[in-house]
Coordinates of C-alpha atoms in Angstrom, one line a residue:
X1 CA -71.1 -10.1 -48.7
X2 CA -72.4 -13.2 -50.0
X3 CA -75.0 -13.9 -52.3
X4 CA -78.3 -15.5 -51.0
X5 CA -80.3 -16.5 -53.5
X6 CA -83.6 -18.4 -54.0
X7 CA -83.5 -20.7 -57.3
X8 CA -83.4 -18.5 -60.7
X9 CA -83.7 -15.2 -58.6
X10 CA -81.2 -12.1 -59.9
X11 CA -78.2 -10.8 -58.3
X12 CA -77.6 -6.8 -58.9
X13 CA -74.1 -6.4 -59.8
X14 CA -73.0 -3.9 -62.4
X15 CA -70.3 -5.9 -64.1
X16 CA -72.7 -8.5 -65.0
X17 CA -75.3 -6.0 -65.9
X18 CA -72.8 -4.3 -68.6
X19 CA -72.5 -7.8 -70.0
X20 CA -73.2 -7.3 -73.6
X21 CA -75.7 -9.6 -75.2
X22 CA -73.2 -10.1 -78.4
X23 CA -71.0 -11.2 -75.6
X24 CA -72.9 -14.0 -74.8
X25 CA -73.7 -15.3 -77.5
X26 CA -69.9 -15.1 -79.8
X27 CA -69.3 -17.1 -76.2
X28 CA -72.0 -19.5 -76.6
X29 CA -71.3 -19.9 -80.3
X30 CA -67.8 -20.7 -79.5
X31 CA -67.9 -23.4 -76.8
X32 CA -70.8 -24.9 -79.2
X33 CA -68.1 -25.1 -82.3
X34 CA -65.8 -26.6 -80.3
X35 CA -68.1 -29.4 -78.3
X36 CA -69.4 -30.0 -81.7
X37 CA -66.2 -30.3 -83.3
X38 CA -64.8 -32.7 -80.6
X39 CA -68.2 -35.0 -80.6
X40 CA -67.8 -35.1 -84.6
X41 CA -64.3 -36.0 -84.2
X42 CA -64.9 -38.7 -82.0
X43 CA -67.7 -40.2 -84.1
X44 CA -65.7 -40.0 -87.2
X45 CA -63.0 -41.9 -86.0
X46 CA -65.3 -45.1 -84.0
X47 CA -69.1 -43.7 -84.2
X48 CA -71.8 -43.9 -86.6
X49 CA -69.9 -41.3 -88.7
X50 CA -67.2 -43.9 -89.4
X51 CA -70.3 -46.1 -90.9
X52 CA -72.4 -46.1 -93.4
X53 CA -75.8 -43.6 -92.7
X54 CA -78.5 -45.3 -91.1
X55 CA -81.5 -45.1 -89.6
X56 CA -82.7 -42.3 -88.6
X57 CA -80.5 -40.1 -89.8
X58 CA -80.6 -41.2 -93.0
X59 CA -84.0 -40.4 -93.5
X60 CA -83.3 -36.8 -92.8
X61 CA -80.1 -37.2 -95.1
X62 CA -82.0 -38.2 -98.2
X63 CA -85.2 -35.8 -97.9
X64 CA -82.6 -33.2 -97.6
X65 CA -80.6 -33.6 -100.9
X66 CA -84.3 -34.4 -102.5
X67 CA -85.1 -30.8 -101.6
X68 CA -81.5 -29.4 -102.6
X69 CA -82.0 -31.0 -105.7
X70 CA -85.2 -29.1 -106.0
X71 CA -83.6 -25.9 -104.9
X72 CA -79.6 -25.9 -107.6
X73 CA -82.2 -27.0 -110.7
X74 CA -85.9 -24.7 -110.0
X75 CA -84.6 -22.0 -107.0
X76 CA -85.7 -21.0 -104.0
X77 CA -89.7 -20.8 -105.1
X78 CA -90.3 -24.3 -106.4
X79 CA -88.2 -25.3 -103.1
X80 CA -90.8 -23.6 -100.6
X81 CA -93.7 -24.5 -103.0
X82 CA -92.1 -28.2 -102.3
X83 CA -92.0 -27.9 -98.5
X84 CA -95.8 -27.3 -98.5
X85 CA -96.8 -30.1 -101.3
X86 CA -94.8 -32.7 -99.8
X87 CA -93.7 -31.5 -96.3
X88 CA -91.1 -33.0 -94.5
X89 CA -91.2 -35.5 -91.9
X90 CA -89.5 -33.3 -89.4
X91 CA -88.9 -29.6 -90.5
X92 CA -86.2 -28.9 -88.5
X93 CA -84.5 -31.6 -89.1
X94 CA -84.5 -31.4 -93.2
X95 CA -83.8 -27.5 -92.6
X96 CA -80.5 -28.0 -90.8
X97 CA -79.8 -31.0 -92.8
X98 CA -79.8 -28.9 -96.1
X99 CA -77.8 -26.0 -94.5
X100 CA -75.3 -28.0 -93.8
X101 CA -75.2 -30.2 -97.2
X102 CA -75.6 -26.8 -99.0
X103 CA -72.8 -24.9 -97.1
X104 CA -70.1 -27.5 -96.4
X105 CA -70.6 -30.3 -98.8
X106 CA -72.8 -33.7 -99.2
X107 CA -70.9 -35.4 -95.7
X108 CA -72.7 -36.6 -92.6
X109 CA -70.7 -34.2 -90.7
X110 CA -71.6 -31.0 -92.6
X111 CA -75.2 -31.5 -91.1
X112 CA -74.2 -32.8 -88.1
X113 CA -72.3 -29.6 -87.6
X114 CA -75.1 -27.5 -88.1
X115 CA -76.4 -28.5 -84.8
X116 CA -74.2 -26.0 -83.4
X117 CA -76.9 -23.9 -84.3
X118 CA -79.7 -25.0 -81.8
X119 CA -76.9 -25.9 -79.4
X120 CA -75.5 -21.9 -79.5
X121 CA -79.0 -21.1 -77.9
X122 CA -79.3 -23.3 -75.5
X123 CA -75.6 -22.2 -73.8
X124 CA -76.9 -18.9 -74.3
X125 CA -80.3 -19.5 -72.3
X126 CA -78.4 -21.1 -69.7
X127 CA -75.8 -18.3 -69.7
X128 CA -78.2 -15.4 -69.6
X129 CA -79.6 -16.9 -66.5
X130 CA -76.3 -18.2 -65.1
X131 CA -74.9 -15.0 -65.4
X132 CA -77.3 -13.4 -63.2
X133 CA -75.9 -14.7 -60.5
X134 CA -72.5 -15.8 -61.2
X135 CA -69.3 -14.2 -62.1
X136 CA -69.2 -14.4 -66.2
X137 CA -65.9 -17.2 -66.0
X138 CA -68.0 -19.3 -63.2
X139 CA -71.3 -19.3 -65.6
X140 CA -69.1 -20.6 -68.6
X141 CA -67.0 -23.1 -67.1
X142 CA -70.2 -24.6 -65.4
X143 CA -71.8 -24.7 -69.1
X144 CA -68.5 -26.7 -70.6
X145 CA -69.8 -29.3 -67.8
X146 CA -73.0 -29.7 -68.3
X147 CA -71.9 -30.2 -71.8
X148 CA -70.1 -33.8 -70.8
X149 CA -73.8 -34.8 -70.3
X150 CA -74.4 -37.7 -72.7
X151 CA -77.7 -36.0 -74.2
X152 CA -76.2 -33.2 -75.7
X153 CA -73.1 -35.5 -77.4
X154 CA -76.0 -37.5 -79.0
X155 CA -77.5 -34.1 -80.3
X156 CA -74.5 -33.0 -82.3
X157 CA -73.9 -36.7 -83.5
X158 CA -77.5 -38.7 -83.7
X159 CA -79.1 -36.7 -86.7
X160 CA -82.7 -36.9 -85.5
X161 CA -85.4 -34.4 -84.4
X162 CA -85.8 -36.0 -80.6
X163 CA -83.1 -34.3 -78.7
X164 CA -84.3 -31.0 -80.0
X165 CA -87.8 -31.4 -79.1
X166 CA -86.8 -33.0 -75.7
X167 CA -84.8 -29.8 -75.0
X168 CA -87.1 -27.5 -76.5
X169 CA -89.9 -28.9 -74.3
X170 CA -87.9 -28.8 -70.9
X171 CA -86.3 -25.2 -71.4
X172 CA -89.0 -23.8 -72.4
X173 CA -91.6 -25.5 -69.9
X174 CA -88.7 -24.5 -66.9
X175 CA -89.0 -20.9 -68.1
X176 CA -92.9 -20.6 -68.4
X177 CA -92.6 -22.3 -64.1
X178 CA -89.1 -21.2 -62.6
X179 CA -88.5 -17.9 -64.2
X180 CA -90.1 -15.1 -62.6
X181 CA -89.5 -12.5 -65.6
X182 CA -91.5 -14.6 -67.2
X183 CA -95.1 -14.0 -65.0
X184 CA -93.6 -10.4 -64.3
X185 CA -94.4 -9.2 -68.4
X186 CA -90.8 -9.9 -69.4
X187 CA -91.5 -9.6 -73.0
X188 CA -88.5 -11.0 -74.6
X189 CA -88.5 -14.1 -71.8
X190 CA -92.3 -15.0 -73.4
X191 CA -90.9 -14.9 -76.5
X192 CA -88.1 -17.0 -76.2
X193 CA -90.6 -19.6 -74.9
X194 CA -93.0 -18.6 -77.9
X195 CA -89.8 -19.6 -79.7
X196 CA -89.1 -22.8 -77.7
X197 CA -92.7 -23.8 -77.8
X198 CA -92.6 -23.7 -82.1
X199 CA -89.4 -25.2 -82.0
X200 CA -90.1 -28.3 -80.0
X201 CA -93.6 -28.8 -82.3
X202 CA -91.6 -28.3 -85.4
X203 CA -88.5 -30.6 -84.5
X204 CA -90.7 -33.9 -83.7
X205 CA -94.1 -33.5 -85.0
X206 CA -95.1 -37.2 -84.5
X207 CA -94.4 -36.1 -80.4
X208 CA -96.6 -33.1 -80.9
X209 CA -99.2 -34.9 -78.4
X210 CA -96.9 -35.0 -75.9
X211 CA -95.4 -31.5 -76.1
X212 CA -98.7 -29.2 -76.2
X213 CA -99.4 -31.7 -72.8
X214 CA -96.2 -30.7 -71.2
X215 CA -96.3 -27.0 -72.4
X216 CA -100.4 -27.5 -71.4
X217 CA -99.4 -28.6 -67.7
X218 CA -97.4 -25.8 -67.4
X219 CA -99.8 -23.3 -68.3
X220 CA -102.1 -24.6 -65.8
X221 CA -99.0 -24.7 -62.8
X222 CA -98.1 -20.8 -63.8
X223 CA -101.8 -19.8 -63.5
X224 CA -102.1 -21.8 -60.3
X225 CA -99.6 -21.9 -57.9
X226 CA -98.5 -18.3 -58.8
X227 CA -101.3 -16.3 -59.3
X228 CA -102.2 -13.8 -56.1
X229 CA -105.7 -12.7 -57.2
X230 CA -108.2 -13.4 -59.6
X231 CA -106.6 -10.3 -61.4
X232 CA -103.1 -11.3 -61.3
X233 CA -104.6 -15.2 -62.4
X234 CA -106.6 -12.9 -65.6
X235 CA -103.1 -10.9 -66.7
X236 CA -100.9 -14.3 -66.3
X237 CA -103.8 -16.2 -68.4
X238 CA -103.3 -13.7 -71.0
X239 CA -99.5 -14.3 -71.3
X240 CA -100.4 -18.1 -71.3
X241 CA -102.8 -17.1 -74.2
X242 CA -100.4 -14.7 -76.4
X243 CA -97.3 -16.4 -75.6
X244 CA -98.8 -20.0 -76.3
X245 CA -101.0 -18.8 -79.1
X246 CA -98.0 -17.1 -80.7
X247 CA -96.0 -20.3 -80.7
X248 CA -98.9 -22.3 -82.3
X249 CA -99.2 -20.0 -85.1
X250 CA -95.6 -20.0 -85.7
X251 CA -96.0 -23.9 -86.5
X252 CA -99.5 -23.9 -87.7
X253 CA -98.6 -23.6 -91.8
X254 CA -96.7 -26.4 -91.3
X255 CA -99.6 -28.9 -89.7
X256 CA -102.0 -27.5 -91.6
X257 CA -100.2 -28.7 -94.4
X258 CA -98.6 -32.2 -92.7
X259 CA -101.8 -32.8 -90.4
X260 CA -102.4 -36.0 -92.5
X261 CA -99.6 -37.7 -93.1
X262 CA -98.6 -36.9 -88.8
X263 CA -101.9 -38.4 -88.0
X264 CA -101.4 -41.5 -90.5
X265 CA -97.8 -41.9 -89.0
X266 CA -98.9 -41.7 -85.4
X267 CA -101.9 -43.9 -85.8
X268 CA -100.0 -46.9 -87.6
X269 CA -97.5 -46.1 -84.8
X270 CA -100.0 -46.4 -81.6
X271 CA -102.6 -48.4 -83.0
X272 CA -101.4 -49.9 -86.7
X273 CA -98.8 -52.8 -87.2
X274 CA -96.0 -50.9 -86.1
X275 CA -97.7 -50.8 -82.3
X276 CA -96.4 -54.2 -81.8
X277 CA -92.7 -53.9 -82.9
X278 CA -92.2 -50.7 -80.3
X279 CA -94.1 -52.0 -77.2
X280 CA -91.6 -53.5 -74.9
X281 CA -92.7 -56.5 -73.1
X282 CA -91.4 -55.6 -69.7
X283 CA -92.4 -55.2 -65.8
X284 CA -93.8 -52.7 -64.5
X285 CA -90.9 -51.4 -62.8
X286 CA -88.8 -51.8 -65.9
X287 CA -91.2 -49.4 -67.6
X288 CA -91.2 -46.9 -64.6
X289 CA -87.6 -46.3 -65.0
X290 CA -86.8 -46.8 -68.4
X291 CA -85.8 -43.0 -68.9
X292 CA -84.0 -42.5 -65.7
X293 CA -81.9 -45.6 -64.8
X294 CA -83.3 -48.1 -67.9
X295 CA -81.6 -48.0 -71.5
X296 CA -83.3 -44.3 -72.3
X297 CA -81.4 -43.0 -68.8
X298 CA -78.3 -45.4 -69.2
X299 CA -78.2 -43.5 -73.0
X300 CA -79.3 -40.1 -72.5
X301 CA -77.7 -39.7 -68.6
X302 CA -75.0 -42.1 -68.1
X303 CA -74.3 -43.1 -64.3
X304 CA -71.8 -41.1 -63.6
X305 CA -74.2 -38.0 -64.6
X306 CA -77.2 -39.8 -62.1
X307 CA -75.3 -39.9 -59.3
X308 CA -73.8 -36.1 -59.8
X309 CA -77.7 -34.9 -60.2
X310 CA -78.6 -37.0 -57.4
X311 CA -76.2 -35.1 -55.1
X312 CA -76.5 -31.8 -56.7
X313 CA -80.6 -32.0 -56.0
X314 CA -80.1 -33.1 -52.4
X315 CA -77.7 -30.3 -52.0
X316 CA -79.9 -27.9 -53.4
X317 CA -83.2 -29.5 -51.7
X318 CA -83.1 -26.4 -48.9
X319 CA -82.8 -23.9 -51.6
X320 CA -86.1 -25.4 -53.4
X321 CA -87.6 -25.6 -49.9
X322 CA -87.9 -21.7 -49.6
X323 CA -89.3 -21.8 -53.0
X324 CA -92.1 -24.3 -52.5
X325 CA -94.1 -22.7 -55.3
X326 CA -91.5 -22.9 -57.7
X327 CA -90.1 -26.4 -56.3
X328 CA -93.8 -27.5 -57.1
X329 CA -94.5 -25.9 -59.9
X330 CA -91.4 -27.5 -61.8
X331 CA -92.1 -30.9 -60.1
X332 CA -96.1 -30.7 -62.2
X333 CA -94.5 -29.9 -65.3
X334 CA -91.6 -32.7 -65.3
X335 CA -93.9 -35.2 -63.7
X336 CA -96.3 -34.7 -66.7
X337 CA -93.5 -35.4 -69.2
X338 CA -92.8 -38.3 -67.2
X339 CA -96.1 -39.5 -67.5
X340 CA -96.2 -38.9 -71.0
X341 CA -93.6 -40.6 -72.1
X342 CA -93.7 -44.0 -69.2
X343 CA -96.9 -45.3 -69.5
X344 CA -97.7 -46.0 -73.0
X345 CA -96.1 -49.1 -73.6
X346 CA -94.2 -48.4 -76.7
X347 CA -90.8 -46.9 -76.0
X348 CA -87.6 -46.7 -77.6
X349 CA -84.5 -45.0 -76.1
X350 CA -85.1 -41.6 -78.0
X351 CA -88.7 -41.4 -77.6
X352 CA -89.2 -40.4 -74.1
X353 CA -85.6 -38.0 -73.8
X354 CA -87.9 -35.4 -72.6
X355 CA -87.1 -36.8 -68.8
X356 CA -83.6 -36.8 -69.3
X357 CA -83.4 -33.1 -70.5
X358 CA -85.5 -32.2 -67.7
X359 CA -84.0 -33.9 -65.0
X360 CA -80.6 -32.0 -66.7
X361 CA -82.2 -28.5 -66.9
X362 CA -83.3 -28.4 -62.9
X363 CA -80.1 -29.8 -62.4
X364 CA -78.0 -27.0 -64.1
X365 CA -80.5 -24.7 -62.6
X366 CA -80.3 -25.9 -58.7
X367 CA -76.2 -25.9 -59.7
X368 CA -76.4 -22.6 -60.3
X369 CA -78.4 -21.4 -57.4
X370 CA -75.8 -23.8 -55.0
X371 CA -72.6 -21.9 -56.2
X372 CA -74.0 -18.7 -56.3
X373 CA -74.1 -18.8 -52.2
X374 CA -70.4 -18.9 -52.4
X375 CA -67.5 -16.3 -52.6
X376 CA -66.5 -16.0 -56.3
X377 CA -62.8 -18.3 -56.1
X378 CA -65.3 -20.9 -54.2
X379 CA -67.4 -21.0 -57.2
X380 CA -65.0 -21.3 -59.4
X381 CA -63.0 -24.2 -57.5
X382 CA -66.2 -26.0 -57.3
X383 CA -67.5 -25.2 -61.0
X384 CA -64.0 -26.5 -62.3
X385 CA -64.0 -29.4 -60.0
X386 CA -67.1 -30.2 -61.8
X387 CA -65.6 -29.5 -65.4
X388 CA -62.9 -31.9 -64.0
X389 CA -65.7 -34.8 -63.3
X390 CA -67.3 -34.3 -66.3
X391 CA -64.1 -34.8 -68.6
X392 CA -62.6 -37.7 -66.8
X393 CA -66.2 -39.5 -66.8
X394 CA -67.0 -38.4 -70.7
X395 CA -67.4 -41.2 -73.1
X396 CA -68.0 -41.1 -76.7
X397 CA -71.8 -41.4 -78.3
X398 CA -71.2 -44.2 -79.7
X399 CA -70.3 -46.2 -76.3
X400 CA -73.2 -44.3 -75.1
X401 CA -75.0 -46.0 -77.9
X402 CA -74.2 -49.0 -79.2
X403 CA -70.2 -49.8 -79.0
X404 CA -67.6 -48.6 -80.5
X405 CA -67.1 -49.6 -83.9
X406 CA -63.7 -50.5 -85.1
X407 CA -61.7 -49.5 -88.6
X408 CA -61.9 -53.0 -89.7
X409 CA -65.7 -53.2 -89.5
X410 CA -66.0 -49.4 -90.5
X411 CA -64.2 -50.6 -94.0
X412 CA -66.0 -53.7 -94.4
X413 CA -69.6 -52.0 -94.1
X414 CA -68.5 -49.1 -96.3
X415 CA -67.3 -51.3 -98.6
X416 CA -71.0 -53.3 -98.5
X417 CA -72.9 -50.3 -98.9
X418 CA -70.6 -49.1 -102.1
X419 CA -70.5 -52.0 -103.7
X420 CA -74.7 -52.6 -103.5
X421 CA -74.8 -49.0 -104.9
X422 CA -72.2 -49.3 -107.5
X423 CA -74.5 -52.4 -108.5
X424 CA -77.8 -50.5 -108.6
X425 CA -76.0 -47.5 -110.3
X426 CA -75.2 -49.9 -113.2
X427 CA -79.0 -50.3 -114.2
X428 CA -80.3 -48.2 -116.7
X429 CA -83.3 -45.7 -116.6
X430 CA -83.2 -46.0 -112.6
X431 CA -85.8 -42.8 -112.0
X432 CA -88.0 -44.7 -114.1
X433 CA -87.6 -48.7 -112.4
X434 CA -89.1 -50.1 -109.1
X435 CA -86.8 -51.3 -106.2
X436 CA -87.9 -54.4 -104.2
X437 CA -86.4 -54.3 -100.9
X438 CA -88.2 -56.4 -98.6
X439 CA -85.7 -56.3 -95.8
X440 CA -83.6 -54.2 -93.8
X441 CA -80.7 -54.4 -92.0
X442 CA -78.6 -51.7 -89.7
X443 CA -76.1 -50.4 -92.5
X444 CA -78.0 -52.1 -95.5
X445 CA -81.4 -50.7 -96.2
X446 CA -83.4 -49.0 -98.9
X447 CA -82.7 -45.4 -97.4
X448 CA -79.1 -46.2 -97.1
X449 CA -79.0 -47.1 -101.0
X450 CA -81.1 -43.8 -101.5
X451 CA -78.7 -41.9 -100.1
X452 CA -76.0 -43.3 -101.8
X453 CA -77.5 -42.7 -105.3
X454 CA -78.5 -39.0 -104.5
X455 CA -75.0 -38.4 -103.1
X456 CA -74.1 -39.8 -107.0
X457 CA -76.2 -37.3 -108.6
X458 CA -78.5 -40.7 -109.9
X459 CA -82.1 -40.7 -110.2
X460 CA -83.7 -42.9 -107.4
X461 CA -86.0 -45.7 -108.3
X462 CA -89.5 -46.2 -106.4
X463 CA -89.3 -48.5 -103.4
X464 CA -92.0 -49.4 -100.9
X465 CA -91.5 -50.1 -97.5
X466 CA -92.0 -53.5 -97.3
X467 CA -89.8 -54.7 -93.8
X468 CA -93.3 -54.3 -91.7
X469 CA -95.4 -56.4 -94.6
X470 CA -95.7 -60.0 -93.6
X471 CA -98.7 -60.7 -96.4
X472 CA -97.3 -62.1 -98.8
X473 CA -99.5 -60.8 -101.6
X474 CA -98.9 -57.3 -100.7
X475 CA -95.1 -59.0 -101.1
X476 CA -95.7 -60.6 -104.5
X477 CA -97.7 -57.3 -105.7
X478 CA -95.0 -55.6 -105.1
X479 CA -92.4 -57.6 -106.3
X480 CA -94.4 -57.9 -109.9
X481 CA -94.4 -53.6 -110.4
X482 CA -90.8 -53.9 -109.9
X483 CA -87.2 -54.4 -112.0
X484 CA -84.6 -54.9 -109.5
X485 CA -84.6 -56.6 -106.5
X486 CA -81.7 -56.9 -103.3
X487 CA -82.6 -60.0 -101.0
X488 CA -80.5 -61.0 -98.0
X489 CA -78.9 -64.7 -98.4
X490 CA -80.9 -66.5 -95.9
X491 CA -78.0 -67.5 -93.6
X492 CA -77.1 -63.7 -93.7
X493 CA -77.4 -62.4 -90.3
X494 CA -77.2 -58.6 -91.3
X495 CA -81.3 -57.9 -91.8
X496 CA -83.1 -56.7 -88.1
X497 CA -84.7 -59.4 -86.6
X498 CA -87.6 -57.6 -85.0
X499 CA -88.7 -56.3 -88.4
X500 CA -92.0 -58.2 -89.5
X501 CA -90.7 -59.5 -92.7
X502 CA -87.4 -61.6 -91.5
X503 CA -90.2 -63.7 -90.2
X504 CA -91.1 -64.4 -94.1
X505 CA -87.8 -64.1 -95.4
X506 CA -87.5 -67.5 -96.9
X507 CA -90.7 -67.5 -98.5
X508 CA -89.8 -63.7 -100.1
X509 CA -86.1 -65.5 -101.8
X510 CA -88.7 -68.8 -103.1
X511 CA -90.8 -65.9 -104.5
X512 CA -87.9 -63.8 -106.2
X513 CA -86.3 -67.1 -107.7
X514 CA -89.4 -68.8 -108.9
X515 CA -90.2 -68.0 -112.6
X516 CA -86.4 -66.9 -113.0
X517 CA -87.8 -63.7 -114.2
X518 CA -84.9 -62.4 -112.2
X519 CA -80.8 -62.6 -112.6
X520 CA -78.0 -61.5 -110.3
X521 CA -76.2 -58.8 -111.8
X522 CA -73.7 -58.7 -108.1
X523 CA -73.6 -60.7 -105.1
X524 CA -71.6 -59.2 -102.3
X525 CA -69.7 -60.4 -99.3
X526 CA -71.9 -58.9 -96.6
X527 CA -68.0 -59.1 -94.1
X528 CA -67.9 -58.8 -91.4
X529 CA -71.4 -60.5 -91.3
X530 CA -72.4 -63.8 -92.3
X531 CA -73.7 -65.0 -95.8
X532 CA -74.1 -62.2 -98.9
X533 CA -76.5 -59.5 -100.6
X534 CA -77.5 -60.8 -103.9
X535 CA -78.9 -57.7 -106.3
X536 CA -81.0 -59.0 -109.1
X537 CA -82.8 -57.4 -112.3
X538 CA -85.3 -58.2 -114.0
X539 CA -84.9 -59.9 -117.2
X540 CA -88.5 -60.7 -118.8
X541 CA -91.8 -60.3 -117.0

């Protein structure tokens, strides 16, 4: 007999039921070491690990051998004491950074790799509900597809926190709406979103706004649309309470400690200079679908995946239908992400991913529900079929991204980026000297060179971010506290052109050259772009 099921509802079948929870989870583990191992792979032969680090996982990169640093020379106690004096930008981030640095070596790839880790528990989740359902082969074949998704390529291979907190969010919002363990007292189901709930706060804590809003909204939907009686609203209230309180306190250390520097960040971000450079001056429209057909969906979902998840929603539409709560309930929730993340007017392709993972988690979800109405061989077929699709539509990150970057311009960008440090290594006393950097480019930038030296074992000299500053005092202040100085030839055409200062960049090379308190110790063919990098040191006051 066939199954008939509603949308996340169990099927009783004994096989599945003696499915060991180890089981699932060496499974998950597995087909996350190989997708990761295929993604890094790819990247390191025409993707950004073929390239010198850059934003923004270079951020993560340095902060990361910082606190290693910390960790080989004082131990583990002056390396926790650190986390709380200066906490990192994004916790998770640094943490999975310096686990991979400290287990496989100072490469890009070693932390890369470590998003395995976060990537093991999301197959699991979806394979712990699949598997209710479906046959054990039919759950895992339909995970390897939903794997060719573009979103989870970019979280192996794009080291930065917003992939994590746009999955954390959606799984763990889905759960608290569509999973009925989950209102029923399922204990370990409200921990997991507990879990999911700390985990999205601590992976982007600049997005924290927008998380305890979606998490918020479903709260409110749970209470709402599922509760039969003031009683039964009372006991689901208190899971809201315990469940959401428990996942706040998990994170609260950390903001209590980083409250500042995430309000000073967010405020320059929204309201300071930075507002400007990240509002995009587009229609309405263009706004309104920026993260489902604009460049955030084009990234994040890829055509190919819009039209599958078109189809597989309409197929599924009669299955929702039956579930109207549910179906409405999960609508709330994503619509408030949507929200969230489309009207402010500052967006970026990372920024607002929380509507691609969420368009991806119904859509895995709805899949699920579709094939488990079919005879098991049916299921199969059509689960392969989609494995099939997936792999002959896959394209690498970095096509995804940006292009494809060729060996030739891989070497000549390496060879930029080493020959800058190799420059800077030169200078004496570096942990004690000041760096003027007043632009930036993609693969030339102050992090970049921080990296570089810290991957060397050097000391780091101070350097302000100066690519926002368009005063020039502030640029002439801090051009005086410092002793070397990198400035772009002013017919390069590496540095970003919607950072403030290339607006004042020749006005920052007449400052540097007037006085000739400074001399050029390298200049350096910035091949395969025009013009060079000139570093300079100071030679008298």
């Amino acid at each position: 007999m066939e199954n008939r099921t509603t949308v996340g509802a169990p099927v009783a079948d004994a096989a599945r039921d003696a499915l060991r929870p180890g089981t699932l989870w060496l499974l998950s583990f597995c087909l996350a070491c190989l997708f990761a191992a295929f993604q890094i792979q790819s990247s390191l032969h025409s993707g950004v690990l073929s390239v010198p680090v850059t934003y923004d996982d270079v951020a993560y990169f340095t902060d990361a051998l910082a606190r290693l640093e910390i960790l080989y020379r004082e131990g583990f106690a002056a390396t926790l004491k650190n986390l709380f004096t200066v906490p990192p930008h994004a916790p998770l981030q640094t943490l999975l950074a310096m686990l991979g640095f400290g287990l496989l070596g100072r490469h890009p790839w070693a932390a890369d790799a470590m998003n395995v880790l976060p990537l093991t528990l999301m197959i699991r989740l979806f394979l712990g509900t699949a598997v209710r359902s479906l046959s054990l082969d039919v759950s895992v074949v339909l995970a390897a597809a939903f794997l060719g998704v573009p979103l989870f390529g970019m979280l192996i291979v794009e080291f930065r926190p917003d992939m994590l907190c746009a999955l954390f969010t959606a799984i763990g919002t889905f759960m608290i709406v569509a999973d009925p363990r989950w209102r029923e007292g399922d204990r370990a189901t409200g921990l997991t979103t507990s879990a999911l709930f700390a985990g999205a706060l601590l992976a982007k804590p600049t997005l924290a706004p927008v998380t305890v809003f979606v998490f918020g909204t479903a709260a409110i939907a749970v209470v709402a649309l599922f509760a039969r009686s003031v009683v039964d609203a009372k006991r689901i209230s208190k899971r809201v309470v315990l469940f959401g309180g428990l996942g706040m306190l998990l994170a609260l250390p950390y903001y209590i400690v980083g409250f500042r520097s995430i309000y000073e960040y967010v405020a320059e971000a929204v309201l300071g200079t930075n507002a400007s450079v990240f509002a995009l001056n587009i229609s309405r429209r263009a706004h309104a679908l920026y993260y489902l057909t604009g460049p955030g969906g084009a990234t994040a979902i890829g055509r190919p995946w819009l039209l599958l998840s078109t189809a597989l929603l309409v197929a599924s539409s009669p299955i929702w239908a039956r579930s109207r709560r549910r179906a409405l309930a999960v609508f709330a929730v994503a619509f408030a992400a949507y929200i969230a993340v489309t009207v402010p007017g500052m967006k970026t392709v990372f920024i607002g991913l929380v509507v691609p993972a969420f368009l991806i988690v119904i859509v895995a979800t709805s899949t699920v529900a579709l094939l488990s109405r079919m005879r098991r061989p049916a299921a199969l077929v059509a689960a392969t079929l989609l494995l099939v699709v997936s792999a002959l539509t896959w394209r690498p990150v970095a096509m995804q991204m940006s292009g494809a970057v060729i060996a030739v311009q891989a070497e000549a960008l390496n060879r930029v980026a080493t020959e800058i440090a190799d420059a800077v290594a030169k200078v004496p006393d570096l942990g004690h000297q000041h760096l003027y950097f007043p632009l930036t480019s993609q693969f030339v930038n102050r992090e970049g060179l921080e990296y570089e030296l810290r991957l060397r074992g050097l000391a780091v000299p101070e350097a302000p971010v100066l690519y926002f500053e368009t005063d020039m005092a502030k640029q002439a202040a801090a051009l005086e506290k410092s002793q070397i100085a990198i400035l772009f030839s002013d017919d390069n055409t590496m540095p970003l052109d919607w950072t403030l200062s290339t607006r004042i960049r020749k006005d920052i090379t007449a400052l540097v050259e007037r006085g000739g308190a400074f001399e050029s110790i390298a200049v350096i063919d910035a091949g395969p772009y025009r013009g060079t990098v000139k570093v300079l040191r100071r030679t008298r006051p």
